[in-house]
Short mmCIF file of C-alpha atoms in Angstrom, two decimals:
data_model
loop_
_atom_site.label_atom_id
_atom_site.label_comp_id
_atom_site.label_asym_id
_atom_site.label_seq_id
_atom_site.Cartn_x
_atom_site.Cartn_y
_atom_site.Cartn_z
CA UNK A 1040 -35.43 44.28 3.09
CA UNK A 1041 -34.99 43.50 6.69
CA UNK A 1042 -34.78 39.66 5.12
CA UNK A 1043 -32.14 40.07 2.61
CA UNK A 1044 -29.79 39.32 4.81
CA UNK A 1045 -31.11 35.48 5.35
CA UNK A 1046 -31.47 35.63 1.54
CA UNK A 1047 -27.89 36.42 1.48
CA UNK A 1048 -27.00 33.41 3.74
CA UNK A 1049 -29.05 30.98 1.64
CA UNK A 1050 -27.53 32.15 -1.47
CA UNK A 1051 -23.91 31.10 0.29
CA UNK A 1052 -25.27 27.66 1.36
CA UNK A 1053 -26.70 26.72 -2.00
CA UNK A 1054 -23.07 27.92 -3.51
CA UNK A 1055 -21.23 25.83 -0.67
CA UNK A 1056 -23.16 23.00 -2.24
CA UNK A 1057 -22.59 23.80 -5.43
CA UNK A 1058 -18.99 23.76 -5.24
CA UNK A 1059 -18.58 20.61 -3.57
CA UNK A 1060 -19.92 18.79 -6.74
CA UNK A 1061 -16.72 19.09 -8.86
CA UNK A 1062 -14.87 17.19 -6.13
CA UNK A 1063 -16.39 14.07 -7.70
CA UNK A 1064 -14.62 14.76 -11.19
CA UNK A 1065 -11.04 15.89 -9.43
CA UNK A 1066 -11.61 12.61 -7.74
CA UNK A 1067 -12.12 10.79 -11.49
CA UNK A 1068 -9.14 12.32 -12.64
CA UNK A 1069 -6.78 11.25 -9.32
CA UNK A 1070 -8.22 7.87 -10.10
CA UNK A 1071 -7.02 8.53 -13.69
CA UNK A 1072 -3.56 9.65 -12.49
CA UNK A 1073 -3.51 6.04 -10.29
CA UNK A 1074 -4.22 4.02 -12.91
CA UNK A 1075 -1.61 5.16 -15.10
CA UNK A 1076 0.96 5.08 -12.47
CA UNK A 1077 -0.13 1.39 -11.74
CA UNK A 1078 -0.13 0.83 -15.47
CA UNK A 1079 3.59 2.20 -15.59
CA UNK A 1080 4.85 -0.08 -12.49
CA UNK A 1081 3.07 -3.28 -14.07
CA UNK A 1082 4.84 -2.43 -17.68
CA UNK A 1083 8.35 -2.24 -15.91
CA UNK A 1084 7.80 -4.53 -13.70
CA UNK A 1085 6.65 -7.35 -15.98
CA UNK A 1086 9.96 -6.55 -18.33
CA UNK A 1087 12.09 -6.92 -14.80
CA UNK A 1088 10.52 -9.63 -12.71
CA UNK A 1089 7.03 -9.57 -10.75
CA UNK A 1090 6.68 -10.30 -7.01
CA UNK A 1091 8.71 -13.23 -5.55
CA UNK A 1092 7.60 -16.03 -3.88
CA UNK A 1093 10.39 -18.78 -2.87
CA UNK A 1094 8.57 -22.72 -2.15
CA UNK A 1095 10.91 -24.95 -0.60
CA UNK A 1096 13.28 -26.87 -1.37
CA UNK A 1097 11.32 -29.91 -1.29
CA UNK A 1098 11.78 -33.24 -2.37
CA UNK A 1099 9.37 -34.86 -4.80
CA UNK A 1100 9.61 -39.00 -4.97
CA UNK A 1101 7.38 -40.32 -7.93
CA UNK A 1102 5.52 -43.80 -7.02
CA UNK A 1103 3.62 -46.16 -8.77
CA UNK A 1104 0.61 -47.96 -6.68
CA UNK A 1105 0.30 -51.95 -6.81
CA UNK A 1106 -3.16 -52.25 -7.71
CA UNK A 1107 -5.08 -56.00 -7.08
CA UNK A 1108 -8.57 -56.72 -8.92
CA UNK A 1109 -11.42 -58.60 -7.31
CA UNK A 1110 -9.83 -62.12 -8.22
CA UNK A 1111 -6.28 -61.40 -6.56
CA UNK A 1112 -4.49 -60.30 -9.52
CA UNK A 1113 -2.05 -57.43 -9.20
CA UNK A 1114 -1.31 -54.97 -11.69
CA UNK A 1115 1.39 -52.03 -11.34
CA UNK A 1116 -0.21 -48.75 -12.37
CA UNK A 1117 1.03 -46.91 -15.04
CA UNK A 1118 0.01 -43.32 -13.47
CA UNK A 1119 2.38 -41.96 -11.25
CA UNK A 1120 1.87 -39.94 -8.18
CA UNK A 1121 4.38 -38.04 -5.93
CA UNK A 1122 5.58 -38.39 -2.56
CA UNK A 1123 6.43 -34.92 -1.13
CA UNK A 1124 8.99 -34.50 1.53
CA UNK A 1125 9.43 -31.38 3.46
CA UNK A 1126 12.41 -30.43 4.99
CA UNK A 1127 13.38 -30.87 8.73
CA UNK A 1128 15.07 -27.35 8.97
CA UNK A 1129 15.06 -24.41 6.58
CA UNK A 1130 17.16 -22.02 7.51
CA UNK A 1131 16.94 -18.28 4.74
CA UNK A 1132 18.69 -15.40 4.92
CA UNK A 1133 18.50 -13.16 2.29
CA UNK A 1134 19.60 -9.52 1.45
CA UNK A 1135 17.14 -7.03 -0.48
CA UNK A 1136 18.83 -4.24 -2.48
CA UNK A 1137 16.13 -1.81 -3.63
CA UNK A 1138 16.40 -0.03 -7.24
CA UNK A 1139 14.41 2.67 -8.59
CA UNK A 1140 13.85 2.83 -12.02
CA UNK A 1141 12.37 5.96 -13.73
CA UNK A 1142 9.78 5.94 -16.64
CA UNK A 1143 8.43 9.58 -17.49
CA UNK A 1144 7.14 10.91 -14.18
CA UNK A 1145 6.89 7.94 -12.39
CA UNK A 1146 8.94 5.78 -10.41
CA UNK A 1147 9.11 1.98 -9.63
CA UNK A 1148 10.18 0.08 -7.18
CA UNK A 1149 12.48 -2.87 -7.88
CA UNK A 1150 14.68 -5.17 -5.93
CA UNK A 1151 17.63 -7.63 -6.55
CA UNK A 1152 17.73 -10.07 -3.46
CA UNK A 1153 21.01 -12.57 -2.04
CA UNK A 1154 19.32 -15.54 -0.93
CA UNK A 1155 21.31 -18.08 1.22
CA UNK A 1156 19.02 -21.59 2.13
CA UNK A 1157 20.54 -24.15 4.17
CA UNK A 1158 18.70 -27.06 6.01
CA UNK A 1159 18.56 -30.65 6.02
CA UNK A 1160 15.90 -33.53 4.77
CA UNK A 1161 15.25 -36.59 6.85
CA UNK A 1162 13.59 -39.74 4.99
CA UNK A 1163 12.57 -40.96 8.26
CA UNK A 1164 9.60 -39.01 7.92
CA UNK A 1165 8.26 -40.92 5.07
CA UNK A 1166 7.83 -44.42 7.10
CA UNK A 1167 4.60 -43.23 7.93
CA UNK A 1168 3.27 -42.74 3.70
CA UNK A 1169 5.27 -45.38 2.51
CA UNK A 1170 3.63 -48.87 2.59
CA UNK A 1171 3.75 -52.40 0.81
CA UNK A 1172 1.12 -51.39 -2.36
CA UNK A 1173 3.58 -49.11 -3.40
CA UNK A 1174 6.65 -49.34 -6.01
CA UNK A 1175 8.83 -46.11 -4.92
CA UNK A 1176 10.91 -44.50 -8.09
CA UNK A 1177 13.54 -43.95 -5.91
CA UNK A 1178 16.41 -43.13 -8.47
CA UNK A 1179 13.70 -40.57 -9.87
CA UNK A 1180 13.52 -38.44 -7.24
CA UNK A 1181 13.80 -34.73 -7.72
CA UNK A 1182 14.42 -31.71 -5.44
CA UNK A 1183 12.19 -28.70 -6.50
CA UNK A 1184 11.85 -24.96 -5.58
CA UNK A 1185 9.36 -23.01 -6.17
CA UNK A 1186 9.71 -19.81 -7.75
CA UNK A 1187 6.74 -17.71 -9.21
CA UNK A 1188 8.82 -15.53 -11.82
CA UNK A 1189 11.56 -17.72 -13.20
CA UNK A 1190 12.60 -14.08 -14.88
CA UNK A 1191 14.13 -12.99 -11.79
CA UNK A 1192 16.97 -15.74 -11.73
CA UNK A 1193 20.26 -13.97 -12.62
CA UNK A 1194 22.84 -16.37 -11.95
CA UNK A 1195 22.93 -20.52 -12.26
CA UNK A 1196 21.28 -22.45 -9.28
CA UNK A 1197 23.60 -25.04 -8.20
CA UNK A 1198 22.72 -26.98 -4.89
CA UNK A 1199 25.15 -28.53 -2.62
CA UNK A 1200 23.70 -31.72 -1.01
CA UNK A 1201 26.24 -33.65 1.16
CA UNK A 1202 29.12 -32.45 -0.50
CA UNK A 1203 28.07 -32.77 -4.13
CA UNK A 1204 26.93 -29.95 -6.18
CA UNK A 1205 24.17 -30.60 -8.71
CA UNK A 1206 22.59 -28.29 -11.23
CA UNK A 1207 19.08 -26.96 -11.37
CA UNK A 1208 16.55 -27.21 -14.37
CA UNK A 1209 13.61 -24.89 -15.27
CA UNK A 1210 10.14 -26.36 -14.31
CA UNK A 1211 9.41 -28.49 -11.44
CA UNK A 1212 9.18 -32.10 -11.76
CA UNK A 1213 5.43 -31.68 -10.72
CA UNK A 1214 3.02 -29.06 -9.94
CA UNK A 1215 1.73 -30.52 -6.63
CA UNK A 1216 3.10 -28.28 -4.07
CA UNK A 1217 4.13 -25.23 -6.54
CA UNK A 1218 2.83 -23.94 -9.71
CA UNK A 1219 6.48 -22.77 -11.68
CA UNK A 1220 10.00 -23.22 -10.33
CA UNK A 1221 13.41 -25.31 -10.61
CA UNK A 1222 14.06 -28.38 -9.76
CA UNK A 1223 17.19 -30.68 -9.51
CA UNK A 1224 17.24 -34.54 -10.16
CA UNK A 1225 18.55 -36.30 -7.18
CA UNK A 1226 18.17 -40.52 -7.23
CA UNK A 1227 17.82 -40.93 -3.36
CA UNK A 1228 20.40 -43.41 -1.63
CA UNK A 1229 18.17 -45.30 0.63
CA UNK A 1230 21.08 -45.85 2.84
CA UNK A 1231 21.13 -42.84 3.43
CA UNK A 1232 18.71 -40.74 5.64
CA UNK A 1233 19.95 -37.04 6.02
CA UNK A 1234 20.49 -35.23 3.73
CA UNK A 1235 22.06 -31.69 4.00
CA UNK A 1236 21.72 -29.18 1.73
CA UNK A 1237 22.75 -25.45 1.04
CA UNK A 1238 22.47 -23.06 -2.08
CA UNK A 1239 22.25 -19.43 -3.36
CA UNK A 1240 19.76 -17.70 -5.47
CA UNK A 1241 20.64 -14.18 -7.16
CA UNK A 1242 16.64 -13.24 -7.19
CA UNK A 1243 15.31 -9.98 -8.61
CA UNK A 1244 11.50 -9.07 -8.51
CA UNK A 1245 9.28 -5.74 -7.58
CA UNK A 1246 7.61 -4.49 -4.87
CA UNK A 1247 6.79 -8.20 -2.87
CA UNK A 1248 9.29 -10.92 -1.67
CA UNK A 1249 8.08 -14.03 0.36
CA UNK A 1250 9.05 -17.60 1.83
CA UNK A 1251 6.58 -19.96 2.33
CA UNK A 1252 7.52 -22.00 5.19
CA UNK A 1253 7.90 -26.04 4.59
CA UNK A 1254 10.27 -27.14 7.10
CA UNK A 1255 9.53 -28.69 10.52
CA UNK A 1256 11.98 -26.04 11.99
CA UNK A 1257 11.65 -22.86 9.62
CA UNK A 1258 14.27 -19.66 10.27
CA UNK A 1259 13.75 -16.89 7.78
CA UNK A 1260 15.93 -13.97 8.24
CA UNK A 1261 15.89 -10.74 5.73
CA UNK A 1262 17.90 -7.47 5.54
CA UNK A 1263 17.48 -4.63 3.15
CA UNK A 1264 18.25 -1.03 3.16
CA UNK A 1265 15.02 0.42 2.33
CA UNK A 1266 13.55 2.17 5.09
CA UNK A 1267 9.80 1.40 4.14
CA UNK A 1268 8.88 -2.11 4.54
CA UNK A 1269 5.76 -3.48 5.07
CA UNK A 1270 5.35 -7.11 6.17
CA UNK A 1271 2.65 -9.29 4.88
CA UNK A 1272 1.67 -12.85 5.39
CA UNK A 1273 0.57 -15.14 7.76
CA UNK A 1274 2.96 -14.07 10.44
CA UNK A 1275 4.29 -11.38 11.70
CA UNK A 1276 8.25 -10.98 12.70
CA UNK A 1277 9.18 -12.41 15.88
CA UNK A 1278 11.89 -9.22 15.81
CA UNK A 1279 11.79 -6.25 13.68
CA UNK A 1280 13.77 -3.09 13.54
CA UNK A 1281 13.09 -0.10 11.02
CA UNK A 1282 14.83 2.86 10.58
CA UNK A 1283 16.01 5.00 8.37
CA UNK A 1284 18.63 3.16 6.99
CA UNK A 1285 16.86 0.31 6.59
CA UNK A 1286 15.38 -2.86 7.93
CA UNK A 1287 16.01 -6.45 9.69
CA UNK A 1288 13.33 -9.03 10.51
CA UNK A 1289 13.64 -12.48 11.77
CA UNK A 1290 10.77 -15.43 11.26
CA UNK A 1291 10.99 -18.85 13.72
CA UNK A 1292 7.96 -20.79 12.43
CA UNK A 1293 7.50 -24.25 13.69
CA UNK A 1294 5.34 -27.14 11.91
CA UNK A 1295 3.02 -26.86 14.82
CA UNK A 1296 2.39 -23.37 13.56
CA UNK A 1297 1.61 -25.04 10.26
CA UNK A 1298 -2.04 -26.61 8.75
CA UNK A 1299 0.03 -29.16 6.40
CA UNK A 1300 2.52 -32.06 7.65
CA UNK A 1301 5.98 -32.59 6.72
CA UNK A 1302 5.41 -35.12 4.21
CA UNK A 1303 2.06 -36.21 1.66
CA UNK A 1304 0.74 -37.43 -1.27
CA UNK A 1305 -0.07 -35.61 -4.24
CA UNK A 1306 -1.80 -31.89 -3.76
CA UNK A 1307 -4.08 -32.52 -1.24
CA UNK A 1308 -2.29 -29.98 0.42
CA UNK A 1309 -2.46 -25.90 -0.40
CA UNK A 1310 0.00 -24.17 1.03
CA UNK A 1311 0.46 -21.00 -0.17
CA UNK A 1312 -1.77 -19.18 2.52
CA UNK A 1313 1.35 -19.56 5.33
CA UNK A 1314 3.71 -16.98 3.21
CA UNK A 1315 5.82 -14.44 5.29
CA UNK A 1316 7.74 -12.06 3.85
CA UNK A 1317 7.42 -7.87 3.02
CA UNK A 1318 6.04 -5.47 0.41
CA UNK A 1319 8.72 -2.67 -0.47
CA UNK A 1320 6.35 0.96 0.38
CA UNK A 1321 7.69 3.25 -2.40
CA UNK A 1322 7.44 6.00 0.46
CA UNK A 1323 4.28 8.25 1.11
CA UNK A 1324 1.96 7.57 -1.89
CA UNK A 1325 0.80 11.10 -2.73
CA UNK A 1326 -2.15 10.44 -4.56
CA UNK A 1327 -3.76 8.62 -1.44
CA UNK A 1328 -3.12 12.13 0.43
CA UNK A 1329 -4.15 14.08 -2.19
CA UNK A 1330 -7.67 11.75 -2.22
CA UNK A 1331 -7.74 12.54 1.54
CA UNK A 1332 -7.56 16.33 0.95
CA UNK A 1333 -10.43 15.83 -1.52
CA UNK A 1334 -12.35 14.25 1.66
CA UNK A 1335 -11.64 17.28 3.26
CA UNK A 1336 -12.96 19.81 0.49
CA UNK A 1337 -16.25 20.72 2.01
CA UNK A 1338 -14.75 21.74 5.46
CA UNK A 1339 -11.99 24.02 2.81
CA UNK A 1340 -15.51 25.67 1.31
CA UNK A 1341 -17.13 25.98 4.54
CA UNK A 1342 -15.09 27.80 6.94
CA UNK A 1343 -13.45 29.97 3.99
CA UNK A 1344 -17.19 30.82 2.53
CA UNK A 1345 -18.02 31.17 6.34
CA UNK A 1346 -14.81 33.52 7.13
CA UNK A 1347 -16.05 35.91 4.42
CA UNK A 1348 -19.27 35.78 5.41
CA UNK A 1349 -18.39 37.45 9.06
CA UNK A 1350 -15.84 40.07 7.49
CA UNK A 1351 -18.79 41.02 5.39
CA UNK A 1352 -20.95 41.03 8.11
CA UNK A 1353 -18.86 42.39 11.10
CA UNK A 1354 -16.82 44.61 8.72
CA UNK A 1355 -20.24 46.16 7.16
CA UNK A 1356 -18.84 45.67 3.86
CA UNK A 1357 -20.81 44.00 0.92
CA UNK A 1358 -19.90 41.55 -1.11
CA UNK A 1359 -21.20 40.06 -3.98
CA UNK A 1360 -22.34 36.97 -5.07
CA UNK A 1361 -20.33 37.01 -8.11
CA UNK A 1362 -17.08 37.02 -5.47
CA UNK A 1363 -18.01 34.48 -3.87
CA UNK A 1364 -18.45 31.96 -6.77
CA UNK A 1365 -14.59 33.36 -8.17
CA UNK A 1366 -13.36 32.28 -4.84
CA UNK A 1367 -15.06 29.27 -5.44
CA UNK A 1368 -13.21 28.47 -8.16
CA UNK A 1369 -10.26 29.23 -6.75
CA UNK A 1370 -10.86 26.84 -3.89
CA UNK A 1371 -11.77 23.87 -6.46
CA UNK A 1372 -8.60 24.73 -8.57
CA UNK A 1373 -6.50 24.68 -5.56
CA UNK A 1374 -7.03 20.73 -5.65
CA UNK A 1375 -6.17 20.29 -9.31
CA UNK A 1376 -2.94 22.26 -8.13
CA UNK A 1377 -2.18 19.96 -5.35
CA UNK A 1378 -2.47 17.09 -7.61
CA UNK A 1379 -0.24 18.44 -10.42
CA UNK A 1380 2.27 19.48 -7.65
CA UNK A 1381 2.45 16.22 -6.14
CA UNK A 1382 3.41 14.31 -9.20
CA UNK A 1383 6.67 16.16 -9.42
CA UNK A 1384 7.63 17.02 -5.59
CA UNK A 1385 6.59 15.60 -1.74
CA UNK A 1386 2.97 16.16 -0.65
CA UNK A 1387 3.86 18.36 2.29
CA UNK A 1388 5.52 20.69 -0.10
CA UNK A 1389 2.93 20.21 -2.56
CA UNK A 1390 0.37 21.54 -0.14
CA UNK A 1391 2.55 24.70 1.42
CA UNK A 1392 2.84 25.46 -2.34
CA UNK A 1393 -0.59 24.88 -3.27
CA UNK A 1394 -1.92 26.80 0.02
CA UNK A 1395 0.53 30.17 -0.41
CA UNK A 1396 -0.79 30.65 -3.68
CA UNK A 1397 -4.53 30.16 -3.29
CA UNK A 1398 -4.71 32.00 0.06
CA UNK A 1399 -2.65 34.95 -1.14
CA UNK A 1400 -4.98 35.31 -4.18
CA UNK A 1401 -8.15 35.05 -2.30
CA UNK A 1402 -6.80 37.99 0.39
CA UNK A 1403 -5.37 40.57 -3.05
CA UNK A 1404 -9.05 39.38 -4.26
CA UNK A 1405 -10.57 40.59 -0.86
CA UNK A 1406 -8.19 43.65 -0.79
CA UNK A 1407 -9.69 45.02 -4.27
CA UNK A 1408 -13.05 44.74 -2.83
CA UNK A 1409 -12.25 45.92 0.82
CA UNK A 1410 -10.17 48.42 -0.11
CA UNK A 1411 -8.36 47.44 2.99
CA UNK A 1412 -4.84 46.06 3.24
CA UNK A 1413 -5.62 45.01 7.15
CA UNK A 1414 -8.38 43.35 6.46
CA UNK A 1415 -6.58 41.47 3.38
CA UNK A 1416 -3.99 40.40 5.89
CA UNK A 1417 -6.53 39.04 8.58
CA UNK A 1418 -8.23 37.46 5.74
CA UNK A 1419 -4.63 35.51 4.89
CA UNK A 1420 -3.71 35.11 8.14
CA UNK A 1421 -7.07 33.34 9.74
CA UNK A 1422 -7.11 31.11 6.34
CA UNK A 1423 -3.56 30.31 6.67
CA UNK A 1424 -4.59 29.03 10.07
CA UNK A 1425 -7.50 26.94 8.59
CA UNK A 1426 -5.34 25.17 5.86
CA UNK A 1427 -2.64 24.35 8.19
CA UNK A 1428 -5.72 23.12 10.34
CA UNK A 1429 -6.54 20.67 7.89
CA UNK A 1430 -3.24 19.68 7.05
CA UNK A 1431 -2.38 18.85 10.32
CA UNK A 1432 -5.97 16.54 10.91
CA UNK A 1433 -5.11 14.76 7.43
CA UNK A 1434 -1.55 14.03 8.98
CA UNK A 1435 -3.10 12.31 12.46
CA UNK A 1436 -4.16 8.93 10.51
CA UNK A 1437 -5.97 7.74 14.19
CA UNK A 1438 -6.55 10.78 15.52
CA UNK A 1439 -8.00 12.88 12.64
CA UNK A 1440 -11.68 12.39 13.79
CA UNK A 1441 -11.04 13.27 17.47
CA UNK A 1442 -8.86 15.98 16.68
CA UNK A 1443 -10.89 17.50 13.67
CA UNK A 1444 -14.72 17.64 15.70
CA UNK A 1445 -12.50 19.20 18.84
CA UNK A 1446 -11.56 21.67 16.30
CA UNK A 1447 -14.58 22.27 14.40
CA UNK A 1448 -16.22 22.55 17.82
CA UNK A 1449 -13.91 25.49 18.94
CA UNK A 1450 -14.60 27.11 15.42
CA UNK A 1451 -17.92 27.26 16.12
CA UNK A 1452 -17.51 28.18 19.83
CA UNK A 1453 -15.13 31.21 18.25
CA UNK A 1454 -18.24 32.16 16.15
CA UNK A 1455 -21.02 31.67 18.59
CA UNK A 1456 -19.19 34.11 20.78
CA UNK A 1457 -18.23 37.16 18.52
CA UNK A 1458 -21.90 36.70 16.30
CA UNK A 1459 -23.89 36.92 19.63
CA UNK A 1460 -24.01 40.53 19.85
CA UNK A 1461 -24.52 41.22 16.06
CA UNK A 1462 -27.60 42.93 15.53
CA UNK A 1463 -28.66 41.45 12.05
CA UNK A 1464 -31.90 43.30 11.41
CA UNK A 1465 -29.85 46.79 11.58
CA UNK A 1466 -27.15 45.21 9.32
CA UNK A 1467 -29.65 43.99 6.46
CA UNK A 1468 -30.60 47.74 6.53
CA UNK A 1469 -27.06 48.94 6.54
CA UNK A 1470 -25.84 46.28 3.66
CA UNK A 1471 -29.37 47.67 2.06
CA UNK A 1472 -27.93 51.02 1.73
CA UNK A 1473 -24.46 50.08 0.26
CA UNK A 1474 -26.33 48.19 -2.84
CA UNK A 1475 -25.71 44.64 -1.18
#
C-alpha cells in the first residue's frame, strides 16, 4: 500500500487532463454566440447603413481620342475616356455622433456624422495630360463624390462651386476611381483655372468611418463623443486626443505621401488602400475576454486540484476521486456561467459573480467532507487569491506572460517549501487506515 499515494496522484493528473477536454465545447459555444452577435450587427447595419468610405470630391472630364490610320486619315473614336482631376486642396471636418440600437440582448453601435468639405480645383494640373490627339468635352464634365453606402445620405447634397449652388445626383459619372457615389454635372469654363468648392454631407453609417485623401494637400479633422476609437487606414493621426468624453483626431497628408498623382486618365490608379479614419469600438468585447479566460482553464483546474491534494496530504484528510470529479464539473461550469453572465453585465462583474459562486460551492463542499470550518475558510481564501491572480493576468495584455510565469514560479516555490518535510510513505499508511 505504500505506493497508493502515487496511484491517487496519477488519478488526479488523469482527471485534470479529462477536464481540459470540455473547454473545446465551451469554445464552440462562445464562437456560436459571437456569430449570433455578428449576424445581429450585420442585420441592423444593413437596414441603417454600413461602414462609410468617402472618396473625393474629384473632377471627371470625358474626352475622345483622335485616331489616325496608316494612310494618315484621322477618325474620332466613339469610345469616351475620362481625365480625373484631383483637388489642389481638400479640407474635411467631421463630427460623429454615436448611437446605440438594441436587438434582443445585443447592442449595435451606429453613428450619424456631419461632414463639411471645402477646397479648390486647379485646371492647370491638366496641362501635362491634354494633347493635340484629344478632344476634351468640357461641357460634359462632372464632380464626383464617392460614398460606399448611399443609404446613409440623410439630406440632399448641394455643392457650392465659385458661388454657384449645384445639385447632386445619384450614381457616378464613371467608376474609374470609386465604385459608387454621387455626381454633380459641372460644365467647365476653360477661362477659369481655379474652382473653389464647399459642401456639407449628413451621413449615417456603422462601425467604420474613413476618408480617402485625393488632393495635393489634405487636412482631415474628426471629432466624436465616443470614448473608444481605433484609428485605421494607411496613416495614423498627426494629432489625437482620447478621453472619457470622446476623441479628436487630425491628419495632414500631402500628395508626396501618396502613390498616385493629382490627375490621370482612366482607372490606372487604385486609391482605396490610402484611406484614413476610425473604427468605433463598442467598449470591451466580453466574448474575447471569455475566450481568454478559457485559455487559462488548465491553470484553474491544475491549481485547484493541487490545492485540494495538498490539503488532503498535509491535513491527513482523504478526498475521494468522486469528490474531485464533482469539483472538476464545478470548475467547468464556471466558464459557462461566466459566458452567460457576460452577455448581460460587464466582464469584470461576471467574473466576480462566477468566482464567488464557484469557490463558495467548492468550500462548502469541502466543509461537508472534512467537517472543518477552518479548513473550508482556508480553502475559500486561497482559491479567492488564485482566481484573483488569474484575473490580473488576463487584464495585463502585454505583461501577462511575464507576470504569469513569475506567479507560477512563486506558487511552485511555496509548494516545494511546504512539501519538503512531508513523509510520503508515512502518509500512505495513514491514508490506508482512513480507507482512502
